[in-house]
mmCIF file of C-alpha atoms in Angstrom:
data_model
loop_
_atom_site.group_PDB
_atom_site.id
_atom_site.type_symbol
_atom_site.label_atom_id
_atom_site.label_comp_id
_atom_site.label_asym_id
_atom_site.label_seq_id
_atom_site.Cartn_x
_atom_site.Cartn_y
_atom_site.Cartn_z
ATOM 1 C CA MET A 24 -179.544 161.466 68.659
ATOM 2 C CA THR A 25 -176.127 161.062 66.998
ATOM 3 C CA LEU A 26 -174.508 162.476 70.123
ATOM 4 C CA ALA A 27 -175.382 159.502 72.341
ATOM 5 C CA PRO A 28 -173.455 156.875 70.324
ATOM 6 C CA ALA A 29 -170.442 159.185 70.157
ATOM 7 C CA ARG A 30 -170.543 159.655 73.936
ATOM 8 C CA GLU A 31 -170.754 155.935 74.496
ATOM 9 C CA GLU A 32 -167.837 155.400 72.127
ATOM 10 C CA LYS A 33 -165.739 157.883 74.134
ATOM 11 C CA LYS A 34 -166.670 156.140 77.384
ATOM 12 C CA ARG A 35 -165.616 152.785 75.937
ATOM 13 C CA ALA A 36 -162.315 154.263 74.756
ATOM 14 C CA LYS A 37 -161.623 155.773 78.200
ATOM 15 C CA ALA A 38 -162.395 152.462 79.875
ATOM 16 C CA GLY A 39 -159.924 150.720 77.552
ATOM 17 C CA LEU A 40 -162.612 148.671 75.839
ATOM 18 C CA ALA A 41 -162.622 147.886 72.149
ATOM 19 C CA PRO A 42 -165.008 150.005 70.085
ATOM 20 C CA VAL A 43 -168.259 148.333 69.123
ATOM 21 C CA GLU A 44 -168.133 147.264 65.484
ATOM 22 C CA TRP A 45 -171.564 145.902 64.620
ATOM 23 C CA GLY A 46 -171.415 142.986 62.219
ATOM 24 C CA LYS A 47 -167.651 143.052 61.757
ATOM 25 C CA HIS A 48 -167.541 139.240 61.708
ATOM 26 C CA GLY A 49 -171.055 138.766 60.360
ATOM 27 C CA ILE A 50 -174.441 138.873 62.005
ATOM 28 C CA LEU A 51 -175.848 135.929 63.911
ATOM 29 C CA THR A 52 -179.494 135.136 64.400
ATOM 30 C CA GLU A 53 -181.110 132.563 66.652
ATOM 31 C CA ALA A 54 -181.258 130.202 63.676
ATOM 32 C CA ASP A 55 -177.439 130.091 63.641
ATOM 33 C CA ILE A 56 -177.289 128.115 66.873
ATOM 34 C CA TYR A 57 -176.476 124.979 64.860
ATOM 35 C CA THR A 58 -174.073 126.528 62.340
ATOM 36 C CA LYS A 59 -172.017 128.226 65.058
ATOM 37 C CA SER A 60 -172.328 125.433 67.605
ATOM 38 C CA ASP A 61 -168.572 124.744 67.708
ATOM 39 C CA GLU A 62 -167.753 128.390 68.420
ATOM 40 C CA PHE A 63 -170.601 128.648 70.921
ATOM 41 C CA HIS A 64 -169.485 125.534 72.794
ATOM 42 C CA ALA A 65 -165.876 126.768 72.832
ATOM 43 C CA TRP A 66 -167.135 130.080 74.253
ATOM 44 C CA LEU A 67 -169.197 128.254 76.892
ATOM 45 C CA VAL A 68 -166.234 126.195 78.021
ATOM 46 C CA GLY A 69 -163.591 128.908 77.735
ATOM 47 C CA GLU A 70 -165.419 131.984 78.973
ATOM 48 C CA ARG A 71 -168.432 130.820 80.979
ATOM 49 C CA MET A 72 -166.716 127.720 82.402
ATOM 50 C CA MET A 73 -169.816 125.649 81.669
ATOM 51 C CA ASN A 74 -170.166 122.180 80.223
ATOM 52 C CA PRO A 75 -172.425 122.416 77.144
ATOM 53 C CA GLU A 76 -173.584 118.834 77.636
ATOM 54 C CA THR A 77 -175.072 119.524 81.065
ATOM 55 C CA THR A 78 -176.951 122.730 80.241
ATOM 56 C CA THR A 79 -180.669 122.606 79.558
ATOM 57 C CA LYS A 80 -182.089 123.680 76.197
ATOM 58 C CA ALA A 81 -183.667 126.794 77.718
ATOM 59 C CA LYS A 82 -180.389 127.810 79.405
ATOM 60 C CA GLU A 83 -178.498 127.063 76.199
ATOM 61 C CA LYS A 84 -180.803 129.357 74.198
ATOM 62 C CA GLU A 85 -180.387 132.107 76.787
ATOM 63 C CA LEU A 86 -176.600 131.761 76.711
ATOM 64 C CA PHE A 87 -176.631 131.699 72.908
ATOM 65 C CA LYS A 88 -178.428 135.052 72.947
ATOM 66 C CA GLN A 89 -175.552 136.471 75.008
ATOM 67 C CA PHE A 90 -173.047 134.885 72.633
ATOM 68 C CA MET A 91 -175.004 136.223 69.663
ATOM 69 C CA GLU A 92 -174.977 139.763 71.076
ATOM 70 C CA ASP A 93 -171.227 139.669 71.703
ATOM 71 C CA PHE A 94 -170.641 138.149 68.262
ATOM 72 C CA ASN A 95 -172.719 140.777 66.464
ATOM 73 C CA THR A 96 -171.104 143.671 68.326
ATOM 74 C CA GLY A 97 -167.616 142.241 67.824
ATOM 75 C CA THR A 98 -166.874 142.134 71.556
ATOM 76 C CA LEU A 99 -166.041 138.468 72.040
ATOM 77 C CA PRO A 100 -162.833 138.127 74.072
ATOM 78 C CA HIS A 101 -160.923 136.010 71.548
ATOM 79 C CA GLU A 102 -160.808 135.626 67.772
ATOM 80 C CA LYS A 103 -161.378 131.862 67.930
ATOM 81 C CA TYR A 104 -164.975 132.400 69.018
ATOM 82 C CA TYR A 105 -165.792 134.053 65.672
ATOM 83 C CA ASP A 106 -164.581 131.291 63.350
ATOM 84 C CA LEU A 107 -163.072 128.254 65.058
ATOM 85 C CA LYS A 108 -162.013 126.419 61.881
ATOM 86 C CA LYS A 109 -160.217 129.469 60.527
ATOM 87 C CA TYR A 110 -158.474 129.949 63.870
ATOM 88 C CA GLU A 111 -157.384 126.301 64.034
ATOM 89 C CA THR A 112 -155.995 126.328 60.485
ATOM 90 C CA ARG A 113 -154.121 129.541 61.291
ATOM 91 C CA MET A 114 -152.642 128.029 64.460
ATOM 92 C CA THR A 115 -151.688 124.864 62.580
ATOM 93 C CA ALA A 116 -149.929 126.985 59.964
ATOM 94 C CA ILE A 117 -148.044 128.838 62.677
ATOM 95 C CA LYS A 118 -146.972 125.565 64.293
ATOM 96 C CA MET A 119 -145.758 124.284 60.928
ATOM 97 C CA GLY A 120 -143.652 127.423 60.466
ATOM 98 C CA GLU A 121 -145.627 128.866 57.586
ATOM 99 C CA THR A 122 -146.081 132.581 57.126
ATOM 100 C CA VAL A 123 -149.549 133.652 58.161
ATOM 101 C CA GLU A 124 -151.402 136.581 56.680
ATOM 102 C CA THR A 125 -152.745 139.041 59.229
ATOM 103 C CA SER A 126 -154.674 141.276 56.844
ATOM 104 C CA ASP A 127 -156.722 140.828 53.706
ATOM 105 C CA SER A 128 -154.635 143.195 51.557
ATOM 106 C CA TYR A 129 -152.026 141.841 49.129
ATOM 107 C CA ASP A 130 -148.410 142.281 50.105
ATOM 108 C CA PHE A 131 -145.737 141.336 47.573
ATOM 109 C CA ASN A 132 -143.030 140.814 50.211
ATOM 110 C CA ARG A 133 -145.270 138.524 52.248
ATOM 111 C CA ASP A 134 -146.084 136.532 49.114
ATOM 112 C CA LEU A 135 -142.386 136.238 48.291
ATOM 113 C CA GLU A 136 -141.604 135.087 51.841
ATOM 114 C CA SER A 137 -144.386 132.513 51.643
ATOM 115 C CA ALA A 138 -142.962 131.160 48.375
ATOM 116 C CA LYS A 139 -139.483 130.945 49.926
ATOM 117 C CA ALA A 140 -140.879 129.088 52.944
ATOM 118 C CA ALA A 141 -142.665 126.626 50.658
ATOM 119 C CA HIS A 142 -139.416 126.074 48.750
ATOM 120 C CA ARG A 143 -137.505 125.475 51.998
ATOM 121 C CA ARG A 144 -140.121 122.947 53.102
ATOM 122 C CA SER A 145 -139.945 121.090 49.795
ATOM 123 C CA SER A 146 -136.122 121.024 49.837
ATOM 124 C CA SER A 147 -136.103 119.654 53.390
ATOM 125 C CA ALA A 148 -138.605 116.998 52.304
ATOM 126 C CA ILE A 149 -136.255 116.013 49.470
ATOM 127 C CA ASP A 150 -133.392 115.759 51.980
ATOM 128 C CA ASP A 151 -135.519 113.470 54.144
ATOM 129 C CA GLN A 152 -136.281 111.320 51.111
ATOM 130 C CA LEU A 153 -132.575 111.113 50.301
ATOM 131 C CA LEU A 154 -131.827 110.018 53.848
ATOM 132 C CA ASP A 155 -134.514 107.413 53.571
ATOM 133 C CA ARG A 156 -133.080 106.277 50.244
ATOM 134 C CA LYS A 157 -129.581 106.045 51.764
ATOM 135 C CA ARG A 158 -130.903 104.033 54.683
ATOM 136 C CA LEU A 159 -132.783 101.753 52.324
ATOM 137 C CA GLU A 160 -129.680 101.179 50.201
ATOM 138 C CA ASP A 161 -127.663 100.484 53.347
ATOM 139 C CA LEU A 162 -130.229 97.960 54.550
ATOM 140 C CA ARG A 163 -130.197 96.243 51.151
ATOM 141 C CA ARG A 164 -126.401 96.082 51.262
ATOM 142 C CA VAL A 165 -126.471 94.577 54.759
ATOM 143 C CA GLN A 166 -129.065 91.998 53.707
ATOM 144 C CA SER A 167 -127.036 90.949 50.660
ATOM 145 C CA GLU A 168 -123.910 90.708 52.862
ATOM 146 C CA ARG A 169 -125.792 88.432 55.262
ATOM 147 C CA VAL A 170 -126.830 86.157 52.403
ATOM 148 C CA GLN A 171 -123.250 86.158 51.117
ATOM 149 C CA ARG A 172 -121.911 85.429 54.634
ATOM 150 C CA GLU A 173 -124.332 82.490 55.024
ATOM 151 C CA LYS A 174 -123.232 81.013 51.680
ATOM 152 C CA MET A 175 -119.543 81.436 52.515
ATOM 153 C CA THR A 176 -119.906 79.770 55.942
ATOM 154 C CA ARG A 177 -121.707 76.817 54.328
ATOM 155 C CA LEU A 178 -118.818 76.427 51.905
ATOM 156 C CA GLY A 179 -116.341 76.486 54.809
ATOM 157 C CA PHE A 180 -114.724 79.885 54.306
ATOM 158 C CA GLU A 181 -113.725 82.102 57.194
ATOM 159 C CA VAL A 182 -115.950 85.165 57.185
ATOM 160 C CA SER A 183 -115.312 88.590 58.678
ATOM 161 C CA GLU A 184 -117.318 89.402 61.801
ATOM 162 C CA ASN A 185 -118.440 92.721 60.291
ATOM 163 C CA LEU A 186 -119.958 91.206 57.173
ATOM 164 C CA GLY A 187 -123.721 91.588 57.259
ATOM 165 C CA VAL A 188 -123.680 93.879 60.282
ATOM 166 C CA ARG A 189 -124.992 97.418 60.203
ATOM 167 C CA LEU A 190 -122.696 99.768 62.103
ATOM 168 C CA GLU A 191 -124.015 102.878 63.842
ATOM 169 C CA ASP A 192 -121.215 105.092 62.507
ATOM 170 C CA LYS A 193 -122.312 104.467 58.936
ATOM 171 C CA MET A 194 -125.949 105.257 59.743
ATOM 172 C CA ARG A 195 -125.173 108.569 61.437
ATOM 173 C CA GLY A 196 -122.687 109.738 58.846
#
């Protein structure tokens, strides 16, 4: 009977389908309907085009059995349906420009690149803090000039028009 699975594997390869890898992402049972509810609901909306809030409990259990079969055989159409939180953290990391690991093996070069990226992020954060510090100092200077201008006008001195005014050229430079 070992010939039948091999034949089916060849048929799947010829059809361009992914080989069946039982339990590659874990094995679901019917009791996992609550632990994998986020992934199941994402699958319902994304693949079945169904609203999970309008389905009946019986229909939901039937659809979960289909989801469970695809999950256990590793034939779900997208990686996010296996672990939604892991997928979302990975996508967030990509959006933030971090290096993302694609395999579980250790790669020294990837680790080095990740450390460099973290250093670049921290140095850009320091630059932002310096800009904020410069802006804060400029605002303090302008405020003290305004107080000084008010005192000088009360005493009857002629005051420059630019005293106590923040100019755009200084802020951009």
